[in-house]
XYZ file of C-alpha atoms in Angstrom:
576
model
C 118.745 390.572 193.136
C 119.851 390.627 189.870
C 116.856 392.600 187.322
C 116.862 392.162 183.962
C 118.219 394.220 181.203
C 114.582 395.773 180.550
C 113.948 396.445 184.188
C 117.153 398.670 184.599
C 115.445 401.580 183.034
C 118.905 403.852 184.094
C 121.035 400.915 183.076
C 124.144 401.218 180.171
C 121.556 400.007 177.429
C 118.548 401.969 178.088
C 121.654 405.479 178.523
C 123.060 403.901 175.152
C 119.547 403.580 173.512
C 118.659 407.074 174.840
C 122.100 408.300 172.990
C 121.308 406.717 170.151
C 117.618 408.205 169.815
C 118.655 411.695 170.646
C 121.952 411.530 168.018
C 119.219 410.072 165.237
C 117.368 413.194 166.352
C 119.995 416.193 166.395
C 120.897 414.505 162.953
C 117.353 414.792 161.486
C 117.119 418.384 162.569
C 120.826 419.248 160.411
C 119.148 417.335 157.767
C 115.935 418.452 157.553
C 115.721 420.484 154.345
C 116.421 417.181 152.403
C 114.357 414.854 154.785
C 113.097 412.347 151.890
C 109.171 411.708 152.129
C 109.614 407.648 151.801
C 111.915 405.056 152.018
C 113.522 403.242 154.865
C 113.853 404.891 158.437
C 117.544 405.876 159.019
C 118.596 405.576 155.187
C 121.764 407.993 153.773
C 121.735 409.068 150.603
C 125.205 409.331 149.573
C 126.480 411.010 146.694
C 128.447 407.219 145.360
C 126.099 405.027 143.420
C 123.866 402.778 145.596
C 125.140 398.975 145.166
C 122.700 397.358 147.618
C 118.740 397.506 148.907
C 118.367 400.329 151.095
C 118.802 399.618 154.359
C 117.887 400.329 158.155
C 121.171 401.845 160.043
C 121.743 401.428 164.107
C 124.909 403.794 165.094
C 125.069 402.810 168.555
C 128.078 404.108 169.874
C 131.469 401.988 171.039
C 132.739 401.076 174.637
C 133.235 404.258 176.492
C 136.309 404.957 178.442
C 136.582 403.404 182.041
C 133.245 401.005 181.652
C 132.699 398.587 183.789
C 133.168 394.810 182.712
C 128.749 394.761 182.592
C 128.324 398.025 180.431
C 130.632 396.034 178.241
C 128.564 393.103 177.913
C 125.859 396.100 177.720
C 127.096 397.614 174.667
C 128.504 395.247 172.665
C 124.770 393.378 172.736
C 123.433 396.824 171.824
C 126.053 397.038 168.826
C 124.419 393.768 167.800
C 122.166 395.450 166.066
C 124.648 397.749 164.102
C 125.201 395.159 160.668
C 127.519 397.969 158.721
C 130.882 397.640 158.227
C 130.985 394.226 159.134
C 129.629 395.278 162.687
C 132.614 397.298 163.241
C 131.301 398.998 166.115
C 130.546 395.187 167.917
C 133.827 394.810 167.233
C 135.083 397.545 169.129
C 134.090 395.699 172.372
C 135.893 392.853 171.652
C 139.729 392.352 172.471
C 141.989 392.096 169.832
C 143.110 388.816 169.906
C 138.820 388.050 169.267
C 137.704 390.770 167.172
C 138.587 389.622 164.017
C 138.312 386.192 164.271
C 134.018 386.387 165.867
C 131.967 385.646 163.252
C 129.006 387.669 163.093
C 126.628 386.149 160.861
C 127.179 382.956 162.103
C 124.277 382.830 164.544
C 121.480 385.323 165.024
C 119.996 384.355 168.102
C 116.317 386.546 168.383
C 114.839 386.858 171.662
C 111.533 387.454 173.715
C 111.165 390.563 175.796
C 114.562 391.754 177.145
C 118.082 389.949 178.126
C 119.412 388.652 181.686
C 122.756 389.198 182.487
C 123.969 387.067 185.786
C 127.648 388.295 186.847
C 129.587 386.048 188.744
C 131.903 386.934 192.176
C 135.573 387.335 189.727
C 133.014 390.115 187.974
C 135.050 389.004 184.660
C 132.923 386.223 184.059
C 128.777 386.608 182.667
C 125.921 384.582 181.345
C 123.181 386.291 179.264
C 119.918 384.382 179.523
C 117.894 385.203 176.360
C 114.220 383.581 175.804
C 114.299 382.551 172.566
C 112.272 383.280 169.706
C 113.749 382.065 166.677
C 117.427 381.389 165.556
C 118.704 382.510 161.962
C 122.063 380.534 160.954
C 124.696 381.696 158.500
C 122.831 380.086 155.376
C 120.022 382.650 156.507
C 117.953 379.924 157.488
C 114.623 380.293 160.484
C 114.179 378.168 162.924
C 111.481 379.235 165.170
C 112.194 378.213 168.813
C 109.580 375.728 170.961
C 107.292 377.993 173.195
C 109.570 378.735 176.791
C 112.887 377.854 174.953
C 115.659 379.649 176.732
C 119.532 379.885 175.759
C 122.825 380.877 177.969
C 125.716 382.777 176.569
C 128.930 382.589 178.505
C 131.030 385.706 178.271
C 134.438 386.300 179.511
C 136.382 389.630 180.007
C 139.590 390.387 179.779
C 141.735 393.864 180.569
C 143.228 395.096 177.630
C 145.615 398.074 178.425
C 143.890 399.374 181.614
C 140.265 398.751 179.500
C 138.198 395.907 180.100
C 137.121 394.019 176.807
C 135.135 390.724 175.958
C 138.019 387.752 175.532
C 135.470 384.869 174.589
C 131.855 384.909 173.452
C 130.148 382.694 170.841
C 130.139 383.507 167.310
C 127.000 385.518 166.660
C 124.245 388.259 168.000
C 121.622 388.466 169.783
C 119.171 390.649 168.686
C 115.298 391.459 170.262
C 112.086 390.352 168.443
C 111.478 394.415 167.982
C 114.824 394.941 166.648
C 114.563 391.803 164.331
C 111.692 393.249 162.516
C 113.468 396.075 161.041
C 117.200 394.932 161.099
C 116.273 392.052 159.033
C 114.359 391.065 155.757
C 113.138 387.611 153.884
C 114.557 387.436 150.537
C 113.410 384.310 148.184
C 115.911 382.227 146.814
C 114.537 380.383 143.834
C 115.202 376.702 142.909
C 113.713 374.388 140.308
C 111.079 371.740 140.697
C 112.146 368.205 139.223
C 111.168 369.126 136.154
C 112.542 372.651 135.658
C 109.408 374.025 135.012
C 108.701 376.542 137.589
C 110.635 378.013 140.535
C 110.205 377.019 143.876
C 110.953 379.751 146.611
C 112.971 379.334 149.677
C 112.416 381.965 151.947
C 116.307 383.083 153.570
C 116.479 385.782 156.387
C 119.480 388.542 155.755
C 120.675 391.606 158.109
C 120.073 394.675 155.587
C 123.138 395.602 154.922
C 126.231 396.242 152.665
C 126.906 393.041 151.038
C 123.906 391.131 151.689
C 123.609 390.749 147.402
C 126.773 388.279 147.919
C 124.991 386.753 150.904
C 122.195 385.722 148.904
C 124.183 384.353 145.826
C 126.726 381.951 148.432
C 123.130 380.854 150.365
C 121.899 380.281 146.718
C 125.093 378.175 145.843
C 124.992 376.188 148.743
C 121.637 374.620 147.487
C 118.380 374.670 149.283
C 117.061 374.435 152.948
C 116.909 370.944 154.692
C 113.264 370.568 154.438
C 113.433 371.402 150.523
C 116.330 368.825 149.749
C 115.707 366.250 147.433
C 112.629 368.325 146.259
C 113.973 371.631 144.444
C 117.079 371.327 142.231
C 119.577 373.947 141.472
C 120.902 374.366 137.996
C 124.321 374.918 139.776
C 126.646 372.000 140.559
C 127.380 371.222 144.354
C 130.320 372.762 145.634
C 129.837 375.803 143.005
C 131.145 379.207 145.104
C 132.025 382.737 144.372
C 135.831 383.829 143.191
C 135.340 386.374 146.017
C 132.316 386.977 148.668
C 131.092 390.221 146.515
C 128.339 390.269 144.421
C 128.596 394.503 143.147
C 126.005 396.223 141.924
C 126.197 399.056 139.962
C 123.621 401.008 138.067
C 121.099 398.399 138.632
C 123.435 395.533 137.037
C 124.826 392.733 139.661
C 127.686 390.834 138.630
C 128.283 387.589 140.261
C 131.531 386.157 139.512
C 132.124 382.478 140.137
C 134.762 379.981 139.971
C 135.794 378.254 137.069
C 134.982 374.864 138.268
C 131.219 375.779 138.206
C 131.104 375.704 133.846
C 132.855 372.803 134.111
C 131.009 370.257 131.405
C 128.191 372.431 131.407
C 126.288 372.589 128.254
C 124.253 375.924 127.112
C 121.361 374.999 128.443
C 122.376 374.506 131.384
C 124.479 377.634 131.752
C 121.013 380.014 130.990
C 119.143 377.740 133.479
C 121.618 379.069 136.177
C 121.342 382.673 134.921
C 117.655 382.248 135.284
C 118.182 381.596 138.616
C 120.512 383.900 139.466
C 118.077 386.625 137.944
C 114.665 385.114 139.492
C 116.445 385.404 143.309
C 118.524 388.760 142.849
C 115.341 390.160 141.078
C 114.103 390.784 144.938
C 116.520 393.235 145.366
C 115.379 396.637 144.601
C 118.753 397.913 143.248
C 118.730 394.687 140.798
C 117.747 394.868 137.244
C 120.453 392.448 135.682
C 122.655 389.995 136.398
C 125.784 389.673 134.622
C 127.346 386.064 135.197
C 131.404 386.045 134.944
C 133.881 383.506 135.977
C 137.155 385.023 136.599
C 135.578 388.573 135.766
C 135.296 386.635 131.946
C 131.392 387.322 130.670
C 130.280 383.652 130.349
C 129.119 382.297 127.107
C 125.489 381.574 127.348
C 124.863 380.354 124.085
C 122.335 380.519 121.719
C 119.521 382.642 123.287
C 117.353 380.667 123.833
C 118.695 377.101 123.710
C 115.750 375.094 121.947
C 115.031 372.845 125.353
C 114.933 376.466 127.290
C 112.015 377.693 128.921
C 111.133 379.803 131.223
C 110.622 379.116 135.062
C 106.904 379.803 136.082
C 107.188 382.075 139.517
C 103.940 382.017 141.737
C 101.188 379.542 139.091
C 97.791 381.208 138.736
C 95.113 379.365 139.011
C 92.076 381.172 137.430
C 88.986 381.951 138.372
C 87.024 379.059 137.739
C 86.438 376.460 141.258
C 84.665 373.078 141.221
C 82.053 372.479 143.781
C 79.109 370.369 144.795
C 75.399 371.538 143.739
C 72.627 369.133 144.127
C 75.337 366.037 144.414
C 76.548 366.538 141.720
C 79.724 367.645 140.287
C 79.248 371.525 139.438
C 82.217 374.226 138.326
C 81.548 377.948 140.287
C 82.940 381.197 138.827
C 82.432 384.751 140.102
C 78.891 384.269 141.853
C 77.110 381.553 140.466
C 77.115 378.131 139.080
C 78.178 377.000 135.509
C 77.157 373.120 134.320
C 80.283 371.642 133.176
C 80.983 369.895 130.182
C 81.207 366.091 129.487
C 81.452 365.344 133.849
C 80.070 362.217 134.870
C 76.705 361.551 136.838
C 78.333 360.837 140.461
C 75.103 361.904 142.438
C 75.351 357.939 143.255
C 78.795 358.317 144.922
C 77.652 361.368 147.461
C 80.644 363.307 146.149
C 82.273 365.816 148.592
C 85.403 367.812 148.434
C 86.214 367.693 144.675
C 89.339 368.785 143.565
C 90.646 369.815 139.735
C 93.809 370.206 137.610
C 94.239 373.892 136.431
C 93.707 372.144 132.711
C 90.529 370.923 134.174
C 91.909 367.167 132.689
C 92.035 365.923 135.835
C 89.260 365.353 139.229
C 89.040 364.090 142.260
C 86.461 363.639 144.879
C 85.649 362.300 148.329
C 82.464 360.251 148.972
C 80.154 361.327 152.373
C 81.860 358.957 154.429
C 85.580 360.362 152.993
C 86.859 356.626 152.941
C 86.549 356.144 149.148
C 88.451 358.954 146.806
C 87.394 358.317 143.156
C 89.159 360.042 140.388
C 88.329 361.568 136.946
C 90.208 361.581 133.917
C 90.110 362.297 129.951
C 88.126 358.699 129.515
C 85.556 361.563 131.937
C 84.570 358.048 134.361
C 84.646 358.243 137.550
C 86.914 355.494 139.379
C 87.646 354.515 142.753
C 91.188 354.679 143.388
C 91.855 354.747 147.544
C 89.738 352.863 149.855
C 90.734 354.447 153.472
C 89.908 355.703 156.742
C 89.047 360.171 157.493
C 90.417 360.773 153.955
C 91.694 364.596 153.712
C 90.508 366.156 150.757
C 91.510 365.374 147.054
C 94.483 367.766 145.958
C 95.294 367.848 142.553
C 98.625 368.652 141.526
C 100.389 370.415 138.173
C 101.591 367.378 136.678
C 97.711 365.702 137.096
C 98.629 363.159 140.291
C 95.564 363.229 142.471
C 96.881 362.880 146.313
C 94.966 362.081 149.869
C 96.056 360.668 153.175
C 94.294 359.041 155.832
C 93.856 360.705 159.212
C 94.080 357.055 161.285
C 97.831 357.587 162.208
C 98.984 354.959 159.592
C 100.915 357.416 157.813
C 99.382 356.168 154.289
C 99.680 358.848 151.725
C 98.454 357.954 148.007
C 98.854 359.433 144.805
C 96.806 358.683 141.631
C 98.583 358.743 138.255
C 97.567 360.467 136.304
C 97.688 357.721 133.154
C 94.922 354.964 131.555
C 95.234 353.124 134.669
C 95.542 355.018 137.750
C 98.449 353.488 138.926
C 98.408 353.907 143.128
C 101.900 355.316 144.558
C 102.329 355.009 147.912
C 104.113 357.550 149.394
C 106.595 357.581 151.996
C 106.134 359.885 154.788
C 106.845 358.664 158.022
C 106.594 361.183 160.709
C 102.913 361.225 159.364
C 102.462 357.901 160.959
C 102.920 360.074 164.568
C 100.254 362.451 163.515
C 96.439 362.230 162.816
C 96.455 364.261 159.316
C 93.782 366.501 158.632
C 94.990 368.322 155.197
C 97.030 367.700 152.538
C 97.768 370.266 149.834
C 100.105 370.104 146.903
C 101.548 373.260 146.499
C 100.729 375.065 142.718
C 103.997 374.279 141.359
C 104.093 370.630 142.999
C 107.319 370.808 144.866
C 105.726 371.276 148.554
C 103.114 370.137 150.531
C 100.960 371.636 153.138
C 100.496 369.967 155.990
C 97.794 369.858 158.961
C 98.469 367.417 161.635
C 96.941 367.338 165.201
C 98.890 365.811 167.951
C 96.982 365.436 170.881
C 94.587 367.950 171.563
C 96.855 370.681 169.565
C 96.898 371.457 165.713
C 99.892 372.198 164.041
C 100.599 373.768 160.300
C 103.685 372.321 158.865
C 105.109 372.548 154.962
C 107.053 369.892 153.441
C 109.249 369.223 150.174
C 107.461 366.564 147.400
C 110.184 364.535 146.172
C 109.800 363.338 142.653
C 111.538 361.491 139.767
C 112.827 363.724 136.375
C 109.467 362.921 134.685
C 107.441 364.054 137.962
C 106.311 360.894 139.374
C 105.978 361.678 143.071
C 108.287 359.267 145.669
C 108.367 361.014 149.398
C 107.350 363.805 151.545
C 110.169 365.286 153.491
C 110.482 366.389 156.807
C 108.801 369.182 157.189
C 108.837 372.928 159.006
C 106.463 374.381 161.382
C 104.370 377.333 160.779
C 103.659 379.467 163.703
C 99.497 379.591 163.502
C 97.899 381.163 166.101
C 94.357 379.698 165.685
C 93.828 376.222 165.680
C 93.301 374.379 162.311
C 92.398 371.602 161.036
C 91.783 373.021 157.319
C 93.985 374.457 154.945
C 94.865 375.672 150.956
C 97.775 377.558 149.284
C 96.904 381.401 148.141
C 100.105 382.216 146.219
C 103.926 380.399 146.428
C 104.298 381.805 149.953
C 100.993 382.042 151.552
C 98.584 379.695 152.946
C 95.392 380.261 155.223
C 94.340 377.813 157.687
C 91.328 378.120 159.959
C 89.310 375.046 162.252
C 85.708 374.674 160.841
C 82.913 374.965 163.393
C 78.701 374.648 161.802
C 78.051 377.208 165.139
C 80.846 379.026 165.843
C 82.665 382.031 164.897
C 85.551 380.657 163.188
C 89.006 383.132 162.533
C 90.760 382.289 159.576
C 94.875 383.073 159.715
C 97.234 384.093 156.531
C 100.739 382.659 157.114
C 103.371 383.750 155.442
C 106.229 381.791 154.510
C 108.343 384.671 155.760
C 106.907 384.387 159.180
C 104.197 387.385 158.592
C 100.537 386.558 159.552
C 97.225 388.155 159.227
C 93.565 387.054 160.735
C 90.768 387.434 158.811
C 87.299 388.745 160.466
C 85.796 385.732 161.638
C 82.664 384.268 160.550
C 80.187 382.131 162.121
C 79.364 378.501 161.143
C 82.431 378.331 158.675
C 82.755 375.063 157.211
C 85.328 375.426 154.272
C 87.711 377.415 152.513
C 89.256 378.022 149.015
C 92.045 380.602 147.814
C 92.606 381.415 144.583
C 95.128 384.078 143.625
C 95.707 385.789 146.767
C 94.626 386.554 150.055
C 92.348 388.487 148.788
C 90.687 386.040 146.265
C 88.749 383.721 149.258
C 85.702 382.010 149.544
C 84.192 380.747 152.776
C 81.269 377.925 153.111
C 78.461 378.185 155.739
C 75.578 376.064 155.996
C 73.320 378.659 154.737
C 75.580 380.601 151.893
C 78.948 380.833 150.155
C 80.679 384.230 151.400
C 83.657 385.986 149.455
C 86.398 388.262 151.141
C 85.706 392.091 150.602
C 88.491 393.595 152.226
C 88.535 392.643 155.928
C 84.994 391.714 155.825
C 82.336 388.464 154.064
C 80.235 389.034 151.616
C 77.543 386.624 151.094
C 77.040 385.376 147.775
C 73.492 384.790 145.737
C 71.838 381.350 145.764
C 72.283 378.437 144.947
C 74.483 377.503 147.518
C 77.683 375.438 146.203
C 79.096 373.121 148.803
C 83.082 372.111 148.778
C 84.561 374.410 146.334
C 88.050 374.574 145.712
C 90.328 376.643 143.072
C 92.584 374.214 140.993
C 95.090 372.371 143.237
């Protein structure tokens, strides 16, 4: 019977991993009077001047003389996990006439648990049956895999001068969940919203390595992820690339020379809205301090510093301190522990207002009635109108630019957003795989360009985020198709706590209810549950939380809820 890769505990790759742990060792021990006390696991400190992040080194060793066609296939997945040198050492266990044409970075295929590898009776011939977890494609792009996904990669071996090598594989690795963790990191590539007002983050995936700086840049160039296009903008023209697939960094400057086809009919403004963004998504390097634009190793000509139209991109939007709430059906604004009356609000105890909403300029309102199938709205005039008449309304969201949104949860995929002008002009919003979904939330992220997304299907919850399309002047048009976030707890509630974080938790008025953190980078965190949880609201942070009971208004204190002091404010909700 053939056993698994794991199960083989005296197989090739548990003897190579032993090697490998015992070699890290022995090298330790030479080292030890200059051990550093932080930093990265398996970093060298050279004496040349560091030009990339620090990173994680694997030196698993090559093919070993006389191996058997299957401790090939063995090793070479084992020197999957070795990135430097262009995965040299992978490349050992190729033959020639495949080594330098495989393309590494191609494909990272990250699996569950361990690998299969069925042999067949020529014994030249393998599959490698891998339970996949996610797949990361050359533009550094995650695409988490369906629950039970499974993949098979044919390998063939050839003899190549009495030693028997891999002829034809796939482009790509294959590298274990456990391995993924610390062979690869989520670096934010920054785009602009419509309006080129703040920057939008699109989380990329990256083997730390040599070279990854240039990685990032050509990712950057190539323009956003699928789920972002039509939503973000880049300040770089399509088709823009670098002279040569190096981005150096020395001393803490990067240089990123580009082509000269990129400045073409570009005016000054434009030119320091790509530095921007060149120094907003290299700035999450920790060797990165500057950037240094060329084209043709020529310094490019940014202009007058700062053009007039200039301004800078707003990274991760604050949203103060202050929430709006309910407090005796009416209208009330809630900072640090208690209630403050706010100024020049309508009466609305007559409209049973729940779920209120707020621009951070606190211009702007919205609000559900009891029955959530009216959504009134607020503006300078301070009346209170009816704008959407629907079925299981979600809750108001405000965004930056003042547009009050809602969808119904009756599978009619109607999304509406209020203008923010005299009139309250209605957009309806195309959306269309909402129409396949009941939708529970809708949140406009804090710089407008996303959406977060709660959607049950069936019995099951699921936590997507979109891209908000827009016009120049902000006017919203579509909601893209979106991706998945993995949530384990079900949800049907939801709000933004920074640019990359949201925290989504299922209400319950009896039972304990476990709030999640997901991270756009795939990281998640529960919170201590509380009992009877009814709502939520973020502010900045995951630390900056409020949770609603029946009885009292709780904040987060570490892992734990604090309860607040009377009176109890209903709904609340940080601008957004």
């Amino acid at each position: 019977m053939q056993r698994t890769l794991g199960e083989r505990k005296g197989g090739p790759v548990a003897l190579l991993r032993a090697a490998v742990v015992l070699l890290a060792a022995l090298v330790m021990l030479s080292a030890c009077s200059s051990i550093p006390m932080s930093g990265p696991v398996g970093t060298s400190q050279g004496e040349e001047p560091q030009t990339e992040a620090a990173e994680y080194t694997f030196n698993p060793p090559g093919p070993v003389p006389g191996a058997d066609p299957k401790a090939i296939v063995d090793g070479f997945l084992l020197a999957g996990t070795a990135a430097q040198d262009d995965y040299r050492t992978a490349r050992e266990f190729l033959a020639p006439s495949l080594a330098g044409e495989w393309q590494p970075v191609e494909r990272t295929v990250v699996y569950r648990n361990s690998v299969n590898i069925v042999g067949s009776p020529t014994d030249t011939e393998f599959v490698v049956q891998l339970e996949v977890a996610s797949v990361i494609d050359e533009h550094g792009i995650r695409e988490p895999a369906e629950e039970g996904a499974t993949e098979s990669v044919p390998v063939v071996l050839t003899d190549v001068d009495g030693e028997w090598r891999i002829a034809e594989i796939p482009d790509g690795t294959m590298v274990s969940n456990v391995d993924f963790q610390t062979l690869f990191s989520a670096y934010n590539l920054y785009f602009y919203d419509a309006t080129y007002t703040y920057a939008v983050p699109d989380v990329r995936w990256y083997a730390s390595r040599q070279g990854v700086s240039a990685a990032i840049v050509s990712s950057l160039l190539e323009g956003p992820a699928p789920y972002l296009s039509g939503a973000v903008i880049s300040a770089f023209p399509e088709g823009s690339t670098l002279v040569r697939r190096s981005v150096p960094v020395e001393s803490g400057a990067a240089t990123v020379d580009l082509s000269a086809e990129v400045l073409t009919g570009t005016t000054f403004l434009r030119r320091q809205q790509m530095q921007q963004q060149l120094e907003l998504t290299l700035g999450g390097l920790n060797t990165v301090s500057t950037v240094h634009m060329t084209v043709d190793q020529r310094e490019v000509d940014l202009g007058p510093s700062p053009d007039p139209a200039f301004q800078a991109a707003v990274t991760n939007p604050a949203v103060g301190s202050l929430q709006i709430g309910v407090l005796d059906n009416e209208l009330t604004f809630y900072e640090g522990s208690r209630p403050v009356e706010p100024q020049n609000l309508p009466a609305v105890s007559e409209l049973n207002p729940r779920d209120p909403a707020m621009s951070l300029d606190q211009e702007h309102f919205g609000f559900l009635n009891a029955r959530r199938n009216r959504m009134y709205v607020i503006g300078p005039d301070r009346t209170a109108h009816q704008a959407v008449a629907g079925t299981q309304l979600t809750a108001p969201s405000v965004d930056p630019f003042g547009w009050t949104w809602t969808a119904a949860g009756d599978q009619s995929g109607a999304v509406y957003a209020i203008a923010p002008d005299e009139e309250r002009t209605r957009v309806d919003i195309t959306a269309q795989w909402f129409s396949e979904r009941t939708i529970e939330e809708l949140r406009i992220s804090r710089e407008g360009a996303r959406a977060l997304v709660i959607a049950r299907e069936g019995d099951e919850s699921k936590v997507y985020v979109a891209g908000v399309v827009r016009d120049q002047d902000g006017q919203p048009r579509s909601i893209s198709t979106p991706i998945e976030l993995d949530a384990s707890v079900p949800a049907d509630s939801g709000v933004w706590a920074n640019e990359s974080t949201v925290i989504v938790m299922q209400s319950s008025a009896d039972e304990p209810v476990e709030t999640e953190i997901l991270r756009l980078d795939g990281g998640s965190q529960r919170m201590a549950p509380l009992t009877g949880m009814l709502d939520i609201s973020a502010g900045n942070g995951d630390q900056d939380v409020y949770a609603q009971t029946e009885e009292a208004l709780y904040i987060r204190v570490g892992n734990s809820w604090a309860p607040q002091p009377p009176p109890l404010v209903i709904d609340p909700s940080f601008p957004g």
